[in-house]
Amino acid sequence: KLLFLMEHASGWIEEYLGRPLFRKARTEYYGGTGTQQLTLRARPVTTTSLQVWSDRGGYYGSVADSFNADDELEYGEDFALKIDQDDGTSRSGILIRIRGYWDRAWGRQRGLLSPFITQSFGSIKVTYTGGYTVDSLPAQLRAATNLLTARLRTMLPVGMETTSESYEERSISISPSQKQYLMGMVTALLSPYRNWKW
């Protein structure tokens, strides 16, 4: 039961943070930013298995022959990972485009003389390994997970938070607890790790 509660609590934390926590190999699609920087969702990021493709008409890989070998960017020549940790990883997870920008789509509209920037749909494909290992998980995230697990454990017998309980002729008063109330206890710990963009 405790393992189930910890998984449940870490799921809530990942949802609040807007990013996955635990390290694994990932394939993600992004829209171009029109700047030199592109922030990956799962952090920290290692340079091992980091590959990037840029295809304006990629549409999340649904178009035939999208993200082929011609669209692959070379690390150190076309892009770089911002290394900001002593162990050679990137805590920020920022990809920097060298001598260029992460392409944004542009379009034209009838009646307008010049083109304009539109939303980009899955034009950048990134495969990488990102997230924390069990040993490298920051203390704040551990504390938040443990606190939520402890609160969920007290709720386990009845499924709701108990406000009072008497022994003889058992009487229980419950408070309909909500997810926002429980998450409110740990938001101060989680805020520095939150993805505010996604």
Short mmCIF file of C-alpha atoms in Angstrom, two decimals:
data_model
loop_
_atom_site.label_atom_id
_atom_site.label_comp_id
_atom_site.label_asym_id
_atom_site.label_seq_id
_atom_site.Cartn_x
_atom_site.Cartn_y
_atom_site.Cartn_z
CA LYS A 1 0.00 0.00 0.00
CA LEU A 2 2.82 2.39 0.85
CA LEU A 3 4.45 1.96 -2.58
CA PHE A 4 1.09 2.64 -4.23
CA LEU A 5 0.68 5.84 -2.18
CA MET A 6 4.21 7.00 -3.03
CA GLU A 7 3.56 6.46 -6.76
CA HIS A 8 0.28 8.35 -6.41
CA ALA A 9 2.00 11.25 -4.59
CA SER A 10 4.85 11.43 -7.13
CA GLY A 11 2.25 11.47 -9.93
CA TRP A 12 0.59 14.51 -8.33
CA ILE A 13 3.97 16.19 -7.98
CA GLU A 14 4.87 15.54 -11.63
CA GLU A 15 1.52 16.97 -12.69
CA TYR A 16 2.09 20.10 -10.60
CA LEU A 17 5.66 20.55 -11.83
CA GLY A 18 4.62 20.11 -15.46
CA ARG A 19 7.53 17.79 -16.12
CA PRO A 20 8.52 14.18 -15.52
CA LEU A 21 10.86 13.53 -12.60
CA PHE A 22 12.57 10.20 -13.13
CA ARG A 23 15.37 9.47 -15.59
CA LYS A 24 14.62 7.53 -18.74
CA ALA A 25 15.14 7.76 -22.49
CA ARG A 26 12.60 10.12 -24.07
CA THR A 27 11.43 11.20 -27.51
CA GLU A 28 9.66 14.56 -27.53
CA TYR A 29 8.41 17.03 -30.12
CA TYR A 30 8.60 20.80 -29.78
CA GLY A 31 7.57 23.84 -31.74
CA GLY A 32 10.29 26.31 -32.69
CA THR A 33 10.82 29.24 -30.35
CA GLY A 34 12.23 31.76 -32.82
CA THR A 35 15.15 32.26 -30.40
CA GLN A 36 18.47 30.52 -29.81
CA GLN A 37 17.17 28.65 -26.74
CA LEU A 38 14.86 25.66 -26.45
CA THR A 39 14.09 24.24 -22.99
CA LEU A 40 13.56 20.49 -22.66
CA ARG A 41 10.82 19.18 -20.37
CA ALA A 42 12.66 16.52 -18.34
CA ARG A 43 15.68 17.76 -16.45
CA PRO A 44 18.55 17.30 -15.68
CA VAL A 45 19.73 16.24 -19.14
CA THR A 46 22.79 14.23 -20.13
CA THR A 47 24.56 14.55 -23.47
CA THR A 48 24.48 10.78 -23.99
CA SER A 49 21.96 9.77 -26.66
CA LEU A 50 21.06 13.43 -27.33
CA GLN A 51 19.83 13.80 -30.92
CA VAL A 52 17.89 16.64 -32.53
CA TRP A 53 16.06 16.91 -35.85
CA SER A 54 14.52 20.07 -37.29
CA ASP A 55 11.84 19.77 -39.98
CA ARG A 56 9.40 22.65 -40.53
CA GLY A 57 6.85 20.28 -42.04
CA GLY A 58 7.40 17.46 -39.53
CA TYR A 59 4.08 17.70 -37.66
CA TYR A 60 5.12 15.36 -34.82
CA GLY A 61 6.48 12.79 -37.28
CA SER A 62 3.08 12.11 -38.84
CA VAL A 63 4.14 13.28 -42.31
CA ALA A 64 5.83 10.67 -44.50
CA ASP A 65 9.65 10.99 -44.62
CA SER A 66 9.72 13.61 -41.85
CA PHE A 67 12.71 13.87 -39.51
CA ASN A 68 14.99 11.90 -41.84
CA ALA A 69 18.80 11.86 -41.82
CA ASP A 70 18.99 15.13 -43.78
CA ASP A 71 17.07 16.93 -41.01
CA GLU A 72 19.35 15.75 -38.19
CA LEU A 73 21.40 18.45 -36.47
CA GLU A 74 24.96 17.80 -35.33
CA TYR A 75 25.92 18.36 -31.69
CA GLY A 76 28.64 20.98 -31.36
CA GLU A 77 28.10 22.29 -34.87
CA ASP A 78 24.37 23.06 -35.14
CA PHE A 79 23.36 23.02 -31.46
CA ALA A 80 24.78 22.60 -27.96
CA LEU A 81 23.46 21.69 -24.51
CA LYS A 82 23.99 24.27 -21.78
CA ILE A 83 26.21 22.36 -19.34
CA ASP A 84 25.78 23.88 -15.87
CA GLN A 85 26.69 21.04 -13.45
CA ASP A 86 30.07 19.70 -12.33
CA ASP A 87 29.21 16.18 -13.51
CA GLY A 88 28.69 17.35 -17.13
CA THR A 89 24.88 17.37 -17.05
CA SER A 90 22.51 20.25 -17.68
CA ARG A 91 20.18 21.16 -14.81
CA SER A 92 18.49 23.81 -16.94
CA GLY A 93 17.97 21.51 -19.95
CA ILE A 94 18.47 24.32 -22.47
CA LEU A 95 19.43 23.51 -26.05
CA ILE A 96 21.28 26.39 -27.72
CA ARG A 97 21.16 26.78 -31.48
CA ILE A 98 24.57 27.69 -32.89
CA ARG A 99 24.64 30.34 -35.63
CA GLY A 100 20.88 30.35 -35.97
CA TYR A 101 17.48 30.13 -34.29
CA TRP A 102 15.01 27.36 -33.54
CA ASP A 103 12.75 27.79 -36.56
CA ARG A 104 9.26 29.12 -36.11
CA ALA A 105 6.69 28.73 -38.82
CA TRP A 106 5.64 31.72 -40.86
CA GLY A 107 2.61 32.24 -43.04
CA ARG A 108 0.87 34.67 -45.29
CA GLN A 109 -2.67 35.93 -45.22
CA ARG A 110 -4.70 37.47 -47.96
CA GLY A 111 -4.74 41.23 -47.63
CA LEU A 112 -1.44 41.47 -45.72
CA LEU A 113 1.71 42.52 -47.56
CA SER A 114 4.29 40.78 -45.36
CA PRO A 115 4.44 37.30 -43.83
CA PHE A 116 3.90 36.81 -40.10
CA ILE A 117 4.96 34.27 -37.47
CA THR A 118 2.46 31.50 -36.78
CA GLN A 119 2.37 28.64 -34.33
CA SER A 120 4.81 25.82 -35.01
CA PHE A 121 3.47 22.27 -34.65
CA GLY A 122 5.99 19.56 -33.78
CA SER A 123 8.77 20.83 -36.03
CA ILE A 124 11.61 19.77 -33.71
CA LYS A 125 12.19 16.18 -32.60
CA VAL A 126 14.50 15.51 -29.64
CA THR A 127 15.61 12.16 -28.25
CA TYR A 128 17.52 12.32 -24.97
CA THR A 129 17.92 10.91 -21.49
CA GLY A 130 16.54 13.22 -18.84
CA GLY A 131 15.28 13.27 -15.27
CA TYR A 132 16.54 12.39 -11.81
CA THR A 133 17.74 9.04 -10.55
CA VAL A 134 16.59 7.88 -7.13
CA ASP A 135 19.98 8.88 -5.70
CA SER A 136 20.10 12.33 -7.34
CA LEU A 137 16.53 13.41 -6.47
CA PRO A 138 16.72 16.77 -4.62
CA ALA A 139 15.83 16.83 -0.93
CA GLN A 140 12.86 19.19 -1.49
CA LEU A 141 11.23 16.75 -3.91
CA ARG A 142 11.86 13.85 -1.51
CA ALA A 143 10.34 15.82 1.37
CA ALA A 144 7.28 16.78 -0.70
CA THR A 145 6.73 13.16 -1.76
CA ASN A 146 7.11 11.89 1.81
CA LEU A 147 4.76 14.55 3.20
CA LEU A 148 2.06 13.78 0.63
CA THR A 149 2.48 10.03 1.19
CA ALA A 150 2.09 10.48 4.95
CA ARG A 151 -1.09 12.54 4.49
CA LEU A 152 -2.51 10.05 2.01
CA ARG A 153 -1.71 7.23 4.43
CA THR A 154 -3.79 8.85 7.19
CA MET A 155 -6.66 9.11 4.72
CA LEU A 156 -6.38 5.47 3.63
CA PRO A 157 -8.87 3.73 5.97
CA VAL A 158 -11.84 5.88 4.95
CA GLY A 159 -10.55 7.53 1.79
CA MET A 160 -10.98 11.01 3.23
CA GLU A 161 -9.18 13.07 5.81
CA THR A 162 -10.49 12.46 9.33
CA THR A 163 -10.92 15.48 11.58
CA SER A 164 -11.82 13.51 14.71
CA GLU A 165 -12.26 9.94 15.83
CA SER A 166 -13.59 8.45 19.08
CA TYR A 167 -12.92 4.96 20.39
CA GLU A 168 -16.04 3.65 22.15
CA GLU A 169 -18.88 3.04 19.72
CA ARG A 170 -16.60 4.25 17.00
CA SER A 171 -17.40 7.66 15.57
CA ILE A 172 -15.46 9.31 12.77
CA SER A 173 -15.78 12.86 11.46
CA ILE A 174 -14.42 13.39 8.00
CA SER A 175 -13.42 16.40 6.01
CA PRO A 176 -13.82 16.10 2.25
CA SER A 177 -10.19 16.75 1.39
CA GLN A 178 -9.30 17.92 -2.04
CA LYS A 179 -6.18 17.50 -4.11
CA GLN A 180 -5.53 21.27 -4.12
CA TYR A 181 -5.58 21.36 -0.33
CA LEU A 182 -3.02 18.57 -0.08
CA MET A 183 -0.83 20.05 -2.81
CA GLY A 184 -0.99 23.41 -1.00
CA MET A 185 1.10 21.88 1.77
CA VAL A 186 4.04 21.22 -0.56
CA THR A 187 3.89 23.99 -3.18
CA ALA A 188 6.58 26.03 -1.41
CA LEU A 189 8.95 23.06 -1.73
CA LEU A 190 8.05 22.41 -5.37
CA SER A 191 7.94 25.93 -6.84
CA PRO A 192 11.68 26.18 -7.70
CA TYR A 193 11.39 23.00 -9.80
CA ARG A 194 8.19 23.87 -11.67
CA ASN A 195 7.98 24.22 -15.45
CA TRP A 196 6.01 27.42 -15.75
CA LYS A 197 5.82 27.20 -19.55
CA TRP A 198 4.10 23.82 -19.97
#
